[in-house]
Amino acid sequence: MKEARYVIVLTGISLVCATLLGAVYQVTEEPIRQAKNKAVVEGIQKVLPEGTKADADNKVIVDESNPLSPVIYPAVRDGVVVGAAVKATSTAGYGGNLVVMVGIEGVPGSGLKVFNTSVLDMSKETPGLGTKVAEPAFAGQWNNRLVTEKALAVKKDGGDVVAVSGATITSRAFTDCVNQAINAWTKLGPAIVKGGSNG
Amino acid sequence: MADSSLFKEFAKGTVKENPLLISLLGMCPALAVTTSLTNAVGMGAAVIFVLTMSNIVVALLRKIIPDAVRIPAFIVIIASFVTIVDLSMAAWVPSLSKSLGLFIPLIVVNCIILARAEAFAYKNGVARSIMDGVGMGLGYTLGLVSVAFFRELLGNGTLFGIGVLGEAFKANSVLVMILPPGAFLTLGLIVGFMNRIRRV
């Protein structure tokens, strides 16, 4: 009957552990969701000009079937859509995905410019090297940059974006995010502006 | 007498049997997360919690758990505490949880925890096991912090994210220290230094 005791003891331990984990999961579920949401809300606020409002719940997902697709948060001033914060994910980061919130001022057709950017997730980049893309020396060059027809690129690829030295890959991924954001807004912006805002 | 032996269980983990610098256990996270002091302290705190809690539970259940199934029993207990830490960090310190990433769940397979359960808590009472857990955990944290101190200071010019060597240094920091080779160099030199001290 020794084997029976093995089974009983292991089952007992597993049951107790499972119950405990279930309880912990329930307690932490809401704070985890809020923490994730807070990062998005703070990102939106940072990348849009003062006086404009965007709502984390009022969003347009470019491609519903793709979890990495850009997400547009229309920015509203006095009831009129005046730009957007776009969450863009680049799969070309150094160690994985790089997620950047890009604030775009203006509506398609009347001249766009990047207002500000904010890195939401760079946990896959090299600390102290790739993560420097979030510092003003690199991130500052996007502020108030006029959007042209030509896709943005780092200097090594023939563009005029100054990459972080030693972190060209992360800089490229960042540039990719900005391009994705601009494309998403250029493509879907007119429909969003026409539809008006509900904010 | 009992007090002094309890203290001995606590103190042995910090220097004499330091899990990282003497026993060379838990090297993988020690190389990976020591890019900043904040990471090192966060990782250390997680290990102290898991190690102490699993030591307590294993010591409590040591007469109930049959020898033949002790390893799976230990793993279930350790994995539960690690999951608690993982979820709590994601809920209340999301930034730390992001930068430690996969290395928190990986504490499950960290040999220090299983080794202490097997070699100590399974054979000793609760009080001594708590002392052993806290001592070993603290010793591991000290090891992580000493590696992270040099890597963050030289590689980024900061300590706990605060600039201490000035902007000029920060712009031209010793990048290799933040990169993986810096981890091997620093850890190797510190382990060598510890060996040198022990011999004297």
Coordinates of C-alpha atoms in Angstrom, one line a residue:
Chain A
M1 CA 0.0 0.0 0.0
K2 CA 3.0 2.3 -0.1
E3 CA 2.1 3.4 -3.6
A4 CA -1.3 4.5 -2.5
R5 CA 0.3 6.8 0.0
Y6 CA 2.5 8.3 -2.7
V7 CA -0.6 9.2 -4.7
I8 CA -2.5 10.6 -1.8
V9 CA 0.3 12.8 -0.6
L10 CA 1.1 14.2 -4.1
T11 CA -2.6 14.7 -4.9
G12 CA -3.1 16.5 -1.5
I13 CA -0.2 18.8 -2.1
S14 CA -1.3 19.6 -5.7
L15 CA -4.8 20.3 -4.6
V16 CA -3.7 22.7 -1.9
C17 CA -1.3 24.5 -4.3
A18 CA -3.9 24.7 -7.0
T19 CA -6.5 26.3 -4.7
L20 CA -3.9 28.8 -3.4
L21 CA -2.9 29.7 -7.0
G22 CA -6.5 30.1 -8.0
A23 CA -7.0 32.6 -5.1
V24 CA -3.8 34.5 -6.0
Y25 CA -4.9 34.7 -9.7
Q26 CA -8.3 36.2 -8.7
V27 CA -6.7 38.8 -6.5
T28 CA -4.1 39.8 -9.1
E29 CA -6.2 39.6 -12.3
E30 CA -7.6 43.1 -12.0
P31 CA -4.4 44.9 -11.0
I32 CA -2.5 43.2 -13.8
R33 CA -5.2 44.4 -16.3
Q34 CA -5.1 47.9 -14.9
A35 CA -1.3 48.1 -15.0
K36 CA -1.3 47.1 -18.7
N37 CA -4.0 49.6 -19.4
K38 CA -2.2 52.4 -17.5
A39 CA 0.9 52.0 -19.7
V40 CA -1.3 52.6 -22.7
V41 CA -3.2 55.5 -21.2
E42 CA 0.0 57.2 -20.1
G43 CA 1.6 56.6 -23.5
I44 CA -1.4 58.2 -25.3
Q45 CA -1.2 61.3 -23.0
K46 CA 2.5 61.7 -23.5
V47 CA 2.5 61.6 -27.3
L48 CA -0.4 64.0 -28.0
P49 CA -0.3 67.8 -27.8
E50 CA -1.9 69.4 -24.7
G51 CA -5.6 70.0 -25.0
T52 CA -6.3 67.0 -27.1
K53 CA -8.0 63.9 -25.7
A54 CA -7.8 60.3 -26.6
D55 CA -9.5 57.4 -24.8
A56 CA -7.9 54.0 -24.3
D57 CA -11.3 52.4 -25.0
N58 CA -12.0 54.4 -28.2
K59 CA -9.7 52.6 -30.6
V60 CA -9.6 51.3 -34.1
I61 CA -7.6 48.1 -34.7
V62 CA -6.2 48.1 -38.2
D63 CA -6.2 44.3 -38.7
E64 CA -8.4 42.5 -36.1
S65 CA -6.9 39.1 -37.0
N66 CA -3.3 40.2 -36.2
P67 CA -2.5 40.7 -32.6
L68 CA 0.5 42.8 -33.5
S69 CA -1.5 45.1 -35.8
P70 CA -1.3 48.9 -35.2
V71 CA -4.0 50.3 -33.0
I72 CA -5.3 53.8 -33.6
Y73 CA -6.5 56.0 -30.7
P74 CA -8.1 59.1 -32.4
A75 CA -7.2 62.4 -30.7
V76 CA -10.0 64.8 -30.3
R77 CA -9.9 68.6 -29.6
D78 CA -13.2 70.3 -29.1
G79 CA -15.1 67.4 -30.6
V80 CA -13.0 67.4 -33.8
V81 CA -10.5 64.7 -34.6
V82 CA -7.2 66.4 -34.9
G83 CA -4.7 63.5 -34.9
A84 CA -4.1 60.2 -33.4
A85 CA -2.0 58.2 -31.1
V86 CA -1.0 55.0 -32.8
K87 CA 0.4 51.9 -30.9
A88 CA 2.7 50.1 -33.3
T89 CA 4.6 46.9 -32.8
S90 CA 7.7 46.1 -34.7
T91 CA 8.9 42.5 -34.9
A92 CA 12.3 43.6 -36.0
G93 CA 13.6 44.5 -32.5
Y94 CA 16.9 43.0 -31.4
G95 CA 15.5 40.3 -29.2
G96 CA 11.8 40.4 -30.1
N97 CA 9.0 42.9 -30.4
L98 CA 9.4 46.6 -29.8
V99 CA 6.2 48.5 -29.0
V100 CA 6.0 52.3 -29.5
M101 CA 3.2 54.7 -29.2
V102 CA 3.4 57.4 -31.9
G103 CA 1.5 60.6 -31.6
I104 CA 0.5 62.1 -35.0
E105 CA -0.8 65.6 -35.3
G106 CA -3.0 66.5 -38.2
V107 CA -5.4 64.6 -40.4
P108 CA -4.5 62.8 -43.7
G109 CA -4.6 65.2 -46.6
S110 CA -3.8 68.3 -44.7
G111 CA -0.2 67.6 -43.7
L112 CA 0.9 65.3 -40.9
K113 CA 3.6 65.6 -38.3
V114 CA 4.9 63.3 -35.6
F115 CA 4.3 65.1 -32.3
N116 CA 6.0 62.8 -29.9
T117 CA 6.7 59.1 -29.3
S118 CA 6.7 56.9 -26.2
V119 CA 8.2 53.4 -25.9
L120 CA 5.7 51.0 -24.3
D121 CA 7.7 47.9 -24.3
M122 CA 11.4 47.5 -25.0
S123 CA 12.0 44.6 -22.6
K124 CA 13.6 42.5 -25.4
E125 CA 16.2 45.1 -26.3
T126 CA 19.7 45.3 -24.8
P127 CA 19.6 47.3 -21.5
G128 CA 21.8 50.4 -21.8
L129 CA 22.2 50.0 -25.5
G130 CA 19.0 49.3 -27.4
T131 CA 17.0 50.9 -24.6
K132 CA 18.7 54.2 -25.4
V133 CA 16.1 54.7 -28.1
A134 CA 13.8 56.0 -25.4
E135 CA 16.2 58.7 -24.4
P136 CA 15.9 62.3 -25.8
A137 CA 19.0 62.0 -27.9
F138 CA 17.3 59.5 -30.2
A139 CA 13.6 59.9 -29.4
G140 CA 13.8 63.7 -29.6
Q141 CA 14.5 63.7 -33.3
W142 CA 11.0 62.5 -34.0
N143 CA 9.3 65.4 -32.3
N144 CA 7.5 67.7 -34.8
R145 CA 9.0 65.8 -37.7
L146 CA 6.9 66.5 -40.9
V147 CA 5.6 63.4 -42.6
T148 CA 6.5 63.1 -46.2
E149 CA 5.7 60.5 -48.9
K150 CA 9.0 58.8 -48.4
A151 CA 9.1 56.2 -45.7
L152 CA 11.5 57.1 -42.8
A153 CA 14.8 55.2 -42.6
V154 CA 18.0 55.2 -40.6
K155 CA 21.0 56.8 -42.2
K156 CA 22.6 53.4 -42.9
D157 CA 19.5 52.5 -45.0
G158 CA 19.6 55.9 -46.9
G159 CA 17.3 57.8 -44.6
D160 CA 17.9 60.7 -42.3
V161 CA 17.2 59.1 -38.9
V162 CA 20.3 59.1 -36.7
A163 CA 20.5 55.7 -35.1
V164 CA 21.7 55.0 -31.6
S165 CA 25.4 54.0 -32.1
G166 CA 25.8 50.3 -31.6
A167 CA 22.0 49.8 -31.7
T168 CA 21.1 50.1 -35.4
I169 CA 18.7 47.1 -35.1
T170 CA 16.7 48.7 -32.3
S171 CA 16.8 52.1 -34.1
R172 CA 15.5 50.4 -37.3
A173 CA 12.7 48.7 -35.3
F174 CA 11.7 52.0 -33.8
T175 CA 11.7 53.6 -37.3
D176 CA 9.5 50.7 -38.5
C177 CA 7.0 51.5 -35.7
V178 CA 6.8 55.1 -36.7
N179 CA 6.3 54.2 -40.4
Q180 CA 3.6 51.7 -39.4
A181 CA 1.9 54.3 -37.4
I182 CA 2.0 56.9 -40.2
N183 CA 0.7 54.3 -42.7
A184 CA -2.1 53.2 -40.5
W185 CA -3.2 56.8 -39.8
T186 CA -2.9 57.7 -43.5
K187 CA -5.0 54.8 -44.6
L188 CA -7.7 54.7 -42.0
G189 CA -7.6 58.4 -40.8
P190 CA -10.0 59.7 -43.4
A191 CA -12.7 57.3 -42.5
I192 CA -12.2 58.0 -38.8
V193 CA -12.4 61.7 -39.3
K194 CA -15.5 61.4 -41.4
G195 CA -17.2 59.2 -38.9
G196 CA -16.7 61.9 -36.3
S197 CA -15.8 61.2 -32.8
N198 CA -17.9 59.9 -30.0
G199 CA -15.6 61.5 -27.4
Chain B
M1 CA 23.3 27.5 22.4
A2 CA 20.2 27.0 20.3
D3 CA 20.3 30.7 19.3
S4 CA 23.9 30.6 18.2
S5 CA 23.3 27.5 16.0
L6 CA 20.3 29.2 14.5
F7 CA 22.4 32.2 13.7
K8 CA 25.0 29.9 12.2
E9 CA 22.4 28.5 9.8
F10 CA 21.6 32.0 8.8
A11 CA 25.2 33.3 8.4
K12 CA 26.6 30.4 6.5
G13 CA 24.7 31.3 3.4
T14 CA 26.0 34.8 3.1
V15 CA 29.7 34.2 2.9
K16 CA 31.0 30.7 3.7
E17 CA 28.5 28.8 1.6
N18 CA 27.4 31.6 -0.6
P19 CA 25.2 29.9 -3.2
L20 CA 26.3 32.1 -6.1
L21 CA 30.0 33.0 -5.4
I22 CA 31.1 29.8 -3.6
S23 CA 28.7 27.0 -4.7
L24 CA 28.3 28.5 -8.2
L25 CA 24.5 27.8 -8.2
G26 CA 21.9 29.8 -10.1
M27 CA 24.5 31.2 -12.6
C28 CA 22.1 31.7 -15.5
P29 CA 19.9 34.4 -13.9
A30 CA 23.0 35.9 -12.3
L31 CA 24.5 36.5 -15.7
A32 CA 21.3 37.6 -17.3
V33 CA 19.6 40.0 -14.9
T34 CA 22.6 41.8 -13.4
T35 CA 22.5 44.6 -15.9
S36 CA 21.2 46.9 -13.2
L37 CA 21.0 47.0 -9.4
T38 CA 17.3 47.4 -9.4
N39 CA 17.0 44.1 -11.3
A40 CA 19.4 42.4 -9.0
V41 CA 17.6 43.5 -5.9
G42 CA 14.2 42.5 -7.4
M43 CA 15.5 39.1 -8.4
G44 CA 17.1 38.6 -5.0
A45 CA 13.9 39.5 -3.2
A46 CA 12.0 37.0 -5.3
V47 CA 14.5 34.3 -4.6
I48 CA 14.5 35.1 -0.8
F49 CA 10.7 34.8 -0.7
V50 CA 10.5 31.6 -2.7
L51 CA 13.4 29.9 -0.9
T52 CA 12.1 30.8 2.6
M53 CA 8.5 29.8 1.9
S54 CA 9.5 26.5 0.2
N55 CA 11.9 25.7 3.0
I56 CA 9.1 26.3 5.6
V57 CA 6.6 24.1 3.7
V58 CA 9.1 21.4 3.0
A59 CA 10.2 21.3 6.6
L60 CA 6.6 21.2 7.8
L61 CA 5.7 18.3 5.5
R62 CA 9.0 16.4 5.7
K63 CA 7.5 13.6 7.8
I64 CA 4.5 13.3 5.5
I65 CA 6.2 13.3 2.1
P66 CA 7.5 9.8 1.3
D67 CA 11.1 9.6 0.1
A68 CA 10.1 8.2 -3.3
V69 CA 8.0 11.2 -4.3
R70 CA 9.8 13.9 -2.6
I71 CA 11.2 15.6 -5.7
P72 CA 7.9 16.0 -7.5
A73 CA 6.4 17.2 -4.2
F74 CA 9.2 19.8 -3.9
I75 CA 8.7 21.0 -7.5
V76 CA 5.0 21.5 -7.0
I77 CA 5.6 23.5 -3.9
I78 CA 8.3 25.6 -5.4
A79 CA 6.4 26.2 -8.6
S80 CA 3.4 27.4 -6.7
F81 CA 5.4 30.0 -4.8
V82 CA 7.2 31.1 -7.9
T83 CA 3.8 31.6 -9.7
I84 CA 2.6 33.7 -6.7
V85 CA 5.7 35.9 -7.0
D86 CA 5.3 36.2 -10.8
L87 CA 1.6 37.2 -10.6
S88 CA 2.2 39.6 -7.7
M89 CA 5.0 41.4 -9.5
A90 CA 3.0 41.7 -12.7
A91 CA 0.2 43.2 -10.7
W92 CA 2.0 45.6 -8.4
V93 CA 5.4 46.3 -9.8
P94 CA 4.8 45.9 -13.6
S95 CA 8.1 47.7 -14.6
L96 CA 10.2 45.3 -12.6
S97 CA 8.2 42.3 -13.8
K98 CA 8.9 43.5 -17.4
S99 CA 12.6 43.8 -17.0
L100 CA 13.0 40.5 -15.2
G101 CA 10.8 38.8 -17.7
L102 CA 11.3 35.1 -18.1
F103 CA 13.7 34.9 -15.2
I104 CA 11.1 34.9 -12.5
P105 CA 9.2 31.8 -13.8
L106 CA 12.7 30.2 -14.2
I107 CA 13.3 30.4 -10.5
V108 CA 11.4 27.1 -10.4
V109 CA 14.3 25.3 -12.0
N110 CA 16.9 27.3 -10.1
C111 CA 19.0 24.6 -8.4
I112 CA 19.5 26.6 -5.2
I113 CA 15.9 26.3 -4.2
L114 CA 15.6 22.5 -4.9
A115 CA 19.1 22.0 -3.4
R116 CA 18.1 23.7 -0.1
A117 CA 14.8 21.8 0.0
E118 CA 16.5 18.5 -0.6
A119 CA 19.7 19.0 1.4
F120 CA 18.4 21.0 4.3
A121 CA 14.7 21.6 4.8
Y122 CA 13.8 17.9 4.3
K123 CA 16.1 17.0 7.2
N124 CA 15.7 19.9 9.6
G125 CA 13.0 21.7 11.6
V126 CA 11.1 24.8 10.6
A127 CA 13.0 27.4 12.6
R128 CA 16.4 26.2 11.2
S129 CA 14.9 25.9 7.7
I130 CA 13.7 29.5 7.8
M131 CA 17.1 30.7 8.9
D132 CA 18.7 28.6 6.1
G133 CA 16.3 30.0 3.5
V134 CA 16.7 33.6 4.5
G135 CA 20.5 33.3 4.8
M136 CA 20.9 31.5 1.5
G137 CA 18.5 33.9 -0.3
L138 CA 20.4 36.9 1.2
G139 CA 23.7 35.4 0.1
Y140 CA 22.4 35.0 -3.4
T141 CA 21.1 38.6 -3.4
L142 CA 24.5 39.8 -2.2
G143 CA 26.1 37.9 -5.1
L144 CA 23.7 39.4 -7.6
V145 CA 24.2 42.9 -6.2
S146 CA 28.0 42.7 -6.3
V147 CA 27.9 41.7 -10.0
A148 CA 25.3 44.3 -10.9
F149 CA 27.1 47.0 -9.0
F150 CA 30.1 46.9 -11.3
R151 CA 28.1 46.2 -14.5
E152 CA 25.7 49.1 -14.0
L153 CA 28.4 51.5 -12.7
L154 CA 30.9 50.9 -15.5
G155 CA 28.4 50.0 -18.3
N156 CA 25.9 52.8 -17.8
G157 CA 27.5 55.2 -15.3
T158 CA 24.6 54.8 -12.9
L159 CA 23.6 53.1 -9.7
F160 CA 19.9 52.2 -9.2
G161 CA 19.3 54.3 -12.4
I162 CA 20.8 57.4 -10.8
G163 CA 23.8 58.9 -12.6
V164 CA 26.9 58.9 -10.4
L165 CA 29.8 59.2 -12.9
G166 CA 28.4 62.2 -14.8
E167 CA 26.9 62.6 -18.3
A168 CA 30.3 62.6 -20.0
F169 CA 31.0 59.1 -18.8
K170 CA 27.5 57.9 -19.5
A171 CA 27.8 58.9 -23.2
N172 CA 31.0 56.9 -23.5
S173 CA 30.4 54.1 -21.0
V174 CA 32.1 50.7 -21.1
L175 CA 29.3 49.1 -23.1
V176 CA 30.8 45.6 -22.9
M177 CA 29.9 45.5 -19.2
I178 CA 26.2 45.7 -19.9
L179 CA 26.5 43.1 -22.7
P180 CA 26.7 39.4 -21.9
P181 CA 30.6 39.3 -22.0
G182 CA 30.6 41.8 -19.2
A183 CA 28.6 39.4 -17.1
F184 CA 31.1 36.6 -17.5
L185 CA 34.0 38.9 -16.8
T186 CA 32.6 40.4 -13.7
L187 CA 31.3 37.2 -12.3
G188 CA 34.6 35.4 -13.0
L189 CA 36.6 38.1 -11.3
I190 CA 34.4 38.2 -8.2
V191 CA 34.4 34.5 -7.9
G192 CA 38.2 34.6 -8.2
F193 CA 38.4 37.3 -5.6
M194 CA 36.3 35.2 -3.2
N195 CA 38.5 32.2 -3.7
R196 CA 41.6 34.3 -3.0
I197 CA 40.0 35.6 0.3
R198 CA 39.0 32.1 1.4
R199 CA 42.5 30.8 1.0
V200 CA 44.1 33.4 3.2

